[in-house]
XYZ file of C-alpha atoms in Angstrom:
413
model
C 0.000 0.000 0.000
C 1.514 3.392 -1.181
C -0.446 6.576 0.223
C -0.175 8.861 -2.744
C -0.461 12.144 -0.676
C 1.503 14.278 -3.469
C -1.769 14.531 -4.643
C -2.170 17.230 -2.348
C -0.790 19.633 -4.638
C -3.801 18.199 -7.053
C -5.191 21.814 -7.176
C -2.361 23.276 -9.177
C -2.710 20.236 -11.882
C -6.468 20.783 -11.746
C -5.796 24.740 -12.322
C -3.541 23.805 -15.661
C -6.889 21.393 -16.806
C -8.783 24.071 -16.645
C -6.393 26.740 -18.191
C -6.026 23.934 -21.195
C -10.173 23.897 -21.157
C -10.365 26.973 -21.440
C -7.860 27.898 -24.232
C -10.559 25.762 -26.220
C -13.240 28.629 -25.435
C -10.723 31.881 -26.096
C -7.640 33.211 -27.042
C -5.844 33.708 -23.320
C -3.430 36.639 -22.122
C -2.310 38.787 -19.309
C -0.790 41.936 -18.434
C 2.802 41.703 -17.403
C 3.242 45.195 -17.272
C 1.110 45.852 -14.565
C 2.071 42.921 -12.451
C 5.779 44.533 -12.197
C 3.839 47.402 -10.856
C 2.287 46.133 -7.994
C -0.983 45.193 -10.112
C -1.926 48.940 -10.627
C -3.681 49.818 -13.673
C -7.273 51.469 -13.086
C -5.545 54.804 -13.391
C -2.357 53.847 -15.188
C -3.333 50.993 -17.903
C -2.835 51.348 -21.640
C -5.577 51.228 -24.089
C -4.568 48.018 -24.718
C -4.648 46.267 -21.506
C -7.489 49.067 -20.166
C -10.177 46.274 -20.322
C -8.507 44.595 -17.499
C -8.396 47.303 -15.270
C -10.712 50.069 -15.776
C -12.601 50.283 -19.491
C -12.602 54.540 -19.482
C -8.948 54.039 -20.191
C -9.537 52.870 -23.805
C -10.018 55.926 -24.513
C -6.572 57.203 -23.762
C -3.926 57.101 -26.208
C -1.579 59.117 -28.129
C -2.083 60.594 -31.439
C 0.474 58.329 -33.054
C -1.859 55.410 -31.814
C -4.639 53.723 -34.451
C -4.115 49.894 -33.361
C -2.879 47.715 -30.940
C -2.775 43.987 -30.491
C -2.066 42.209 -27.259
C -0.714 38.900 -27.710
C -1.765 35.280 -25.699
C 0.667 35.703 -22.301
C 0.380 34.096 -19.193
C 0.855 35.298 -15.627
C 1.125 32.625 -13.376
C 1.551 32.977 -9.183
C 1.937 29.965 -6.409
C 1.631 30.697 -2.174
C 2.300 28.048 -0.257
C 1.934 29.940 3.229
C 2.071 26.506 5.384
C 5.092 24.566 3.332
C 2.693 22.042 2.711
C 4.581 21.054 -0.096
C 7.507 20.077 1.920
C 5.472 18.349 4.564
C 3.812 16.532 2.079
C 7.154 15.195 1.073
C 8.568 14.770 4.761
C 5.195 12.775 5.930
C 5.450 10.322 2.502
C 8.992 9.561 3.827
C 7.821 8.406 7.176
C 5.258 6.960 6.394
C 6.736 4.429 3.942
C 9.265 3.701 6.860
C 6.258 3.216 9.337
C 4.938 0.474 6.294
C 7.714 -1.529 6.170
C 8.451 -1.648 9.570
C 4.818 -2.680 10.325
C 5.320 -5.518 7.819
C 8.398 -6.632 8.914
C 7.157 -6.730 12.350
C 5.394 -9.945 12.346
C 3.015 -8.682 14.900
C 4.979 -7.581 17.083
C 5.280 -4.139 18.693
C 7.071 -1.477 16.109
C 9.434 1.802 17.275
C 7.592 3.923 19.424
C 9.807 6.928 18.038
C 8.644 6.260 14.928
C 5.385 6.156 15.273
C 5.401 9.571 17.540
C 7.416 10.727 14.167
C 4.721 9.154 11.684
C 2.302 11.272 13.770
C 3.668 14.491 14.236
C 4.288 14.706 10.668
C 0.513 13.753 9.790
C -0.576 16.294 12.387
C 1.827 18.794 10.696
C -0.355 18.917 7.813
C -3.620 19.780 8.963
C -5.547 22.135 7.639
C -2.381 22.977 5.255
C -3.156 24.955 2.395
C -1.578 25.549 -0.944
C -2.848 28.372 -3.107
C -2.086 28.598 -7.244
C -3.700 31.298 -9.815
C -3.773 31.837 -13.283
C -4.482 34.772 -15.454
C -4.656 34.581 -19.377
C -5.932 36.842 -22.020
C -5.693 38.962 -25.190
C -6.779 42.197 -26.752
C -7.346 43.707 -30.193
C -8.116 47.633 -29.624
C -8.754 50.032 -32.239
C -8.693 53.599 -30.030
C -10.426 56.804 -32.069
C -12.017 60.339 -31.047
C -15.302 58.719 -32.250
C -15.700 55.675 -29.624
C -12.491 53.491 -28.767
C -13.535 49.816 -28.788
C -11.071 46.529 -27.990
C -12.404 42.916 -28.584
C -11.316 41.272 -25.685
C -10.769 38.125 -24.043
C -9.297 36.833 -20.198
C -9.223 33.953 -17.982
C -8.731 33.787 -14.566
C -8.106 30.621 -12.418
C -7.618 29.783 -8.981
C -6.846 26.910 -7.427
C -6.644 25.507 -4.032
C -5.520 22.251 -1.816
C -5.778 21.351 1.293
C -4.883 18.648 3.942
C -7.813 17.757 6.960
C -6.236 15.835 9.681
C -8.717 13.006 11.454
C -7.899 12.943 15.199
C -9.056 9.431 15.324
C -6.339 8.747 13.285
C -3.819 10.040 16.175
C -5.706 8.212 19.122
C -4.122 5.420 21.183
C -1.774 4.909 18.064
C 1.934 4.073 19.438
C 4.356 1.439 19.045
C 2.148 -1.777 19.680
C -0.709 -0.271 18.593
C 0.729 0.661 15.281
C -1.812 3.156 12.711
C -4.209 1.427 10.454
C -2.212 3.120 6.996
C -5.443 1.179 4.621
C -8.289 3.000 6.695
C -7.209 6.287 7.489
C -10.060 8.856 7.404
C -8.006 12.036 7.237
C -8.845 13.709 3.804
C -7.271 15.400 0.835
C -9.235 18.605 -0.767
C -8.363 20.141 -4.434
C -10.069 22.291 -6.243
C -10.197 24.950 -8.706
C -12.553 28.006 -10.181
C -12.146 29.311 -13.868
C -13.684 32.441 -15.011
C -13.365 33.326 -19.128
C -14.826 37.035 -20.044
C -15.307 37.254 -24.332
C -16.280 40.726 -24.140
C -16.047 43.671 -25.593
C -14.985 47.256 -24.529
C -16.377 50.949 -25.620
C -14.989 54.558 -24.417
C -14.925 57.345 -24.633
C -13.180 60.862 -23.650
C -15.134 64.248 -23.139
C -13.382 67.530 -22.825
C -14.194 69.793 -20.127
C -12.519 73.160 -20.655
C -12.312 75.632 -18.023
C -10.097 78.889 -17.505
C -8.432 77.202 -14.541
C -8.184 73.544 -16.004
C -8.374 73.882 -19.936
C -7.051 70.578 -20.915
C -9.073 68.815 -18.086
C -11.571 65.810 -19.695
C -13.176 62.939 -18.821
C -13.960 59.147 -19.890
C -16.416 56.864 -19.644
C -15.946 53.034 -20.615
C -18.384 49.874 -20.504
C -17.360 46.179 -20.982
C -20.866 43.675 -21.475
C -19.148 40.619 -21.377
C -19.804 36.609 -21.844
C -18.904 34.902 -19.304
C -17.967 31.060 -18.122
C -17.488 29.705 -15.291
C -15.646 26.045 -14.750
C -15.693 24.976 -11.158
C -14.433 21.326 -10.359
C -13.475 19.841 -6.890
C -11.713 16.322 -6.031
C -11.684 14.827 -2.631
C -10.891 11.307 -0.841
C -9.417 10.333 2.335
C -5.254 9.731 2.021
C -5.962 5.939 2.684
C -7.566 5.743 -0.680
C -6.456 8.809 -2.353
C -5.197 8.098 -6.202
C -4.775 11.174 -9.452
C -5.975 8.501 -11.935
C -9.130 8.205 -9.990
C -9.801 12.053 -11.065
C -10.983 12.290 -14.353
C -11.435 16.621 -15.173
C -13.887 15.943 -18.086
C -16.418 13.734 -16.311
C -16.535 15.896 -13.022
C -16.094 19.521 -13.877
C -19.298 21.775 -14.229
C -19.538 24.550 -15.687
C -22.289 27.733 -16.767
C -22.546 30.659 -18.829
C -23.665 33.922 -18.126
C -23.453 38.164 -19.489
C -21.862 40.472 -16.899
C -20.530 43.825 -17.023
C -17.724 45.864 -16.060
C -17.640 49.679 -16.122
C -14.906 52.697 -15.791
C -14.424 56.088 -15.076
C -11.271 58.172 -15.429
C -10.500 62.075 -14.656
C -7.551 64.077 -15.994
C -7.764 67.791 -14.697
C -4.123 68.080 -16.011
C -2.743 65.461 -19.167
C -0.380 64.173 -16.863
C -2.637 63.258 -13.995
C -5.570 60.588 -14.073
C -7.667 59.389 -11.506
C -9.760 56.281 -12.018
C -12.565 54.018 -10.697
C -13.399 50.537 -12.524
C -16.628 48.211 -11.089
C -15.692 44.787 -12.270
C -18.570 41.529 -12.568
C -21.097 44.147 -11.284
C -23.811 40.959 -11.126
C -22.447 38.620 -8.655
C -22.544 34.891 -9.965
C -22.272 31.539 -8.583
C -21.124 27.705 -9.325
C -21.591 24.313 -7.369
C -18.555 22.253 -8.007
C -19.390 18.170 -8.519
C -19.646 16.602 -5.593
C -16.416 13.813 -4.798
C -17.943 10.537 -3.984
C -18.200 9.458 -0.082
C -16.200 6.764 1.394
C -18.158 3.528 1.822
C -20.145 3.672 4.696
C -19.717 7.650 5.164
C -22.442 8.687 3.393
C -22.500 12.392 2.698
C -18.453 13.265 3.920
C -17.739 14.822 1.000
C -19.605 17.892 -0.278
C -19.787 20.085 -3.618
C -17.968 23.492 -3.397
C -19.366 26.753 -4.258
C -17.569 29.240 -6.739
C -17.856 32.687 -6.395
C -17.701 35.861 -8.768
C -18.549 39.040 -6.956
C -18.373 42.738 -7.989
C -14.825 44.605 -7.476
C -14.584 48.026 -7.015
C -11.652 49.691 -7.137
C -10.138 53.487 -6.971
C -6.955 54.663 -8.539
C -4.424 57.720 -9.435
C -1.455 58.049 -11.512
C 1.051 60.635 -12.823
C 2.998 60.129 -16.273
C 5.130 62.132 -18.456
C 7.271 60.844 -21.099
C 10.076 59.528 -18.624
C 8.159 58.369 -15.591
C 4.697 57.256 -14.761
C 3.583 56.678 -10.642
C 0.323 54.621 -9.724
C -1.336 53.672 -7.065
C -4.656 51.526 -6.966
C -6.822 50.436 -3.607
C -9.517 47.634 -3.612
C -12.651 49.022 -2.229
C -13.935 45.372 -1.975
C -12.716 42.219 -0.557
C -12.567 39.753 -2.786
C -14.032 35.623 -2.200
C -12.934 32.741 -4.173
C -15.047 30.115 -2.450
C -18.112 30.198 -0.548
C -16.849 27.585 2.306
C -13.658 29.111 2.612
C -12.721 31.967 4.864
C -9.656 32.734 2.197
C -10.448 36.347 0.377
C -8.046 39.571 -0.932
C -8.163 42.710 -0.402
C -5.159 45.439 -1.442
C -3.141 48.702 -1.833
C -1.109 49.046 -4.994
C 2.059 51.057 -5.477
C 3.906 51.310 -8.997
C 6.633 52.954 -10.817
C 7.729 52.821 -14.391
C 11.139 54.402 -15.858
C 10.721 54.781 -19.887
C 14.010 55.171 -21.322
C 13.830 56.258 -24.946
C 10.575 54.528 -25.734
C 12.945 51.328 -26.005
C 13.193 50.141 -22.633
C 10.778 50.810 -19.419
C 11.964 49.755 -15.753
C 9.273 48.768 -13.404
C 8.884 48.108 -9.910
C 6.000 47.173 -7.116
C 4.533 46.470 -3.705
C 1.494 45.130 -2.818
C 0.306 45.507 0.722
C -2.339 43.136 1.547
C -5.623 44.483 4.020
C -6.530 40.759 4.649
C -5.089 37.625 6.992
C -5.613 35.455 4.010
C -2.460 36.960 1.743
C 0.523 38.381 2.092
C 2.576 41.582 0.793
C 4.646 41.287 -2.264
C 6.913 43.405 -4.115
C 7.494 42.965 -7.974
C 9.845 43.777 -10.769
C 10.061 43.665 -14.514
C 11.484 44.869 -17.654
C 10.177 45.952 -20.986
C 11.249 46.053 -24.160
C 9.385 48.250 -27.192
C 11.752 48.740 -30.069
C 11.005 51.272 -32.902
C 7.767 51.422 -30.123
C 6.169 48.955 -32.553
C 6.973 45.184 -30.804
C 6.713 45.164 -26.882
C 7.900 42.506 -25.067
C 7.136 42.650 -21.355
C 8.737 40.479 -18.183
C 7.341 40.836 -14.352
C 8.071 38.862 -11.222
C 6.790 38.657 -8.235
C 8.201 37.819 -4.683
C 6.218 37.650 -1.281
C 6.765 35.801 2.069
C 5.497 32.101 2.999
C 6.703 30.532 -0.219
C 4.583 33.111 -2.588
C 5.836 33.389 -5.994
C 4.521 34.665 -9.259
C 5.913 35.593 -12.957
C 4.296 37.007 -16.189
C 5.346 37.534 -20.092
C 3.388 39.037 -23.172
C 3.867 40.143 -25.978
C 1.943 43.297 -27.768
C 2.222 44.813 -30.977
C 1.030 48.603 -31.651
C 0.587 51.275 -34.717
């Protein structure tokens, strides 16, 4: 008997399913340029990547700007606040020690030290959580003084796994009364929401001309979208836990539904903009399958519920030709899953150097305003030669093992 308990990291796997699903419903992308800084962009986006962030911003541009095309790229980010990666590992190695010593024994009473080992490193474990998200999407915008439109499309995944420890499995277990490994009840959890907007974006820019503020204008952008969601869950106890036993087509559900984002921006000087974007303003939700109970524990397992809420969010930037500044703050927490107290919340500070129109600089921090994430600071580089090809790098570093890293690709005219 071999307890396959790296299936604990099952979410991640179950997150790439889903990402491959839904590269079957749209072209994917993500913005790499905003992940460097800090994830601001409702004041500071292009009109390119505005649909993301705030859909006023489509209607900013330069005059030397009639078309833009934003590539498939991937952003990709992995927290692992309780090393339960590791202790996956560490408890696997014990407990195929604890096996063979049990069938070696003949009956007879095994190492009490390792079976106080076998346990704490079970205990370890419990309620362990590893945390994985995805973002994917692409953008065809067309920006004009009539009404700026992009054709866009983005996924978004997130994924999560997690260990529950049984105490039964802990009581009265020592050296001559060695752990049942076959009937363990303690349980492994994975599972994973998608979200995939096809949607299209419209703004546009109003002047507002006073003596004091003559250049001053606003925009206004909207963003009906299509949207599907793909919610899938996968659960067993560790006794009987097995990946081929998990078959993504046959379990995952999935709906569709119209949503809408919308933007506003303000620029009382060109160089200033202050923004506000409400994202999924009609809040949605998904049951997951529900994982088939143990024999004679009828009703152990349960579905899942997937959650898409409305996101507001405020923002301000200053750019000139050499140096932009953002900052962004979430107005709104934001939930993943109904039965799980895990939801974001944060402040956003960016910086980007532009050097030539060749090469931009960036840098980041996010400060989190929840228990259930962490801060992280970014970096990143891009490249734009001839300002026709962009190429764009960002990564991401937090603490707790929380690590993240995004590339695209854009072309503009």
């Amino acid at each position: 008997m071999n307890i396959k308990l790296q299936g604990l990291t099952l979410a991640v796997a179950t997150a790439l399913s889903v990402s491959t699903f839904s590269a079957q419903a749209a072209v994917n992308g993500a913005d790499a340029r905003s992940v460097a800084m800090g994830g601001t962009g409702v004041a500071s986006a292009s009109y390119l990547t505005a649909s993301f962030y705030n859909p006023a911003l489509v209607a900013h541009y330069n005059k030397t700007d009639d078309f833009g095309v934003l590539l498939p790229a991937v952003g990709i980010s992995i927290h692992d606040p309780d090393e339960l990666n590791q202790k996956v590992e560490d408890f696997q190695d014990v407990n195929d020690e604890l096996e063979m010593a049990i069938d070696n024994s003949g009956g007879s009473p095994v190492s009490d030290s390792l079976v106080n080992e076998w346990k704490a490193a079970l205990m370890g474990m419990d309620e362990g959580k590893l945390k994985a998200d995805i973002s994917i999407g692409a953008a065809v915008a067309v920006p004009n003084r009539y009404l700026s439109m992009s054709l866009f499309t983005q996924a978004q995944i997130v994924s999560l796994a997690q260990a529950n420890i049984d105490p039964d499995d802990l009581a009265g277990v020592d050296g001559s009364n060695p752990p049942d490994l076959d009937n363990l009840q303690s349980d492994v959890l994975g599972i994973a929401g998608g979200i995939v907007d096809v949607g299209l974006t419209m703004g546009k820019s109003f002047e507002l001309p006073t003596v004091s503020l003559p250049e001053q204008k606003v925009s206004v952008g909207i963003s009906p979208k299509i949207q599907q969601l793909i919610a899938v869950s996968f659960q067993n106890t560790v006794s009987q836990f097995d990946n081929s036993d998990f078959e993504f087509e046959n379990e995952y559900q999935d709906d569709t539904a119209f949503n809408l984002d919308i933007g506003l921006a303000y620029q009382p000087i060109p160089t200033v903009t202050l923004g506000f974007s409400g994202r999924n303003l009609f809040k949605q939700e998904l049951e997951t399958n529900t994982p088939e109970s143990p024999a004679g524990q009828p009703g152990k397992f349960t579905s899942k519920t997937l959650l898409v809420e409305p996101k507001y969010t405020l923002g301000a930037a200053y750019s000139n030709s050499w140096f932009t500044a953002a900052a962004d703050v979430d107005l709104t927490e934001q939930k993943y899953f109904k039965e799980f107290d895990l939801a974001t919340q944060y402040a956003r500070l960016g910086m980007e150097l532009n050097g030539w129109d060749w090469v931009q600089f960036r840098a980041g921090y996010s400060l989190s305003l929840t228990d259930s994430a962490e801060d992280t600071m970014s970096a990143g580089i891009g490249l734009s030669p001839f300002g026709v090809v962009a190429v764009d790098l960002a990564l991401q570093y937090g603490q707790d093992n929380n690590y993240g890293a995004a590339l695209q690709f854009g072309f503009t005219m």
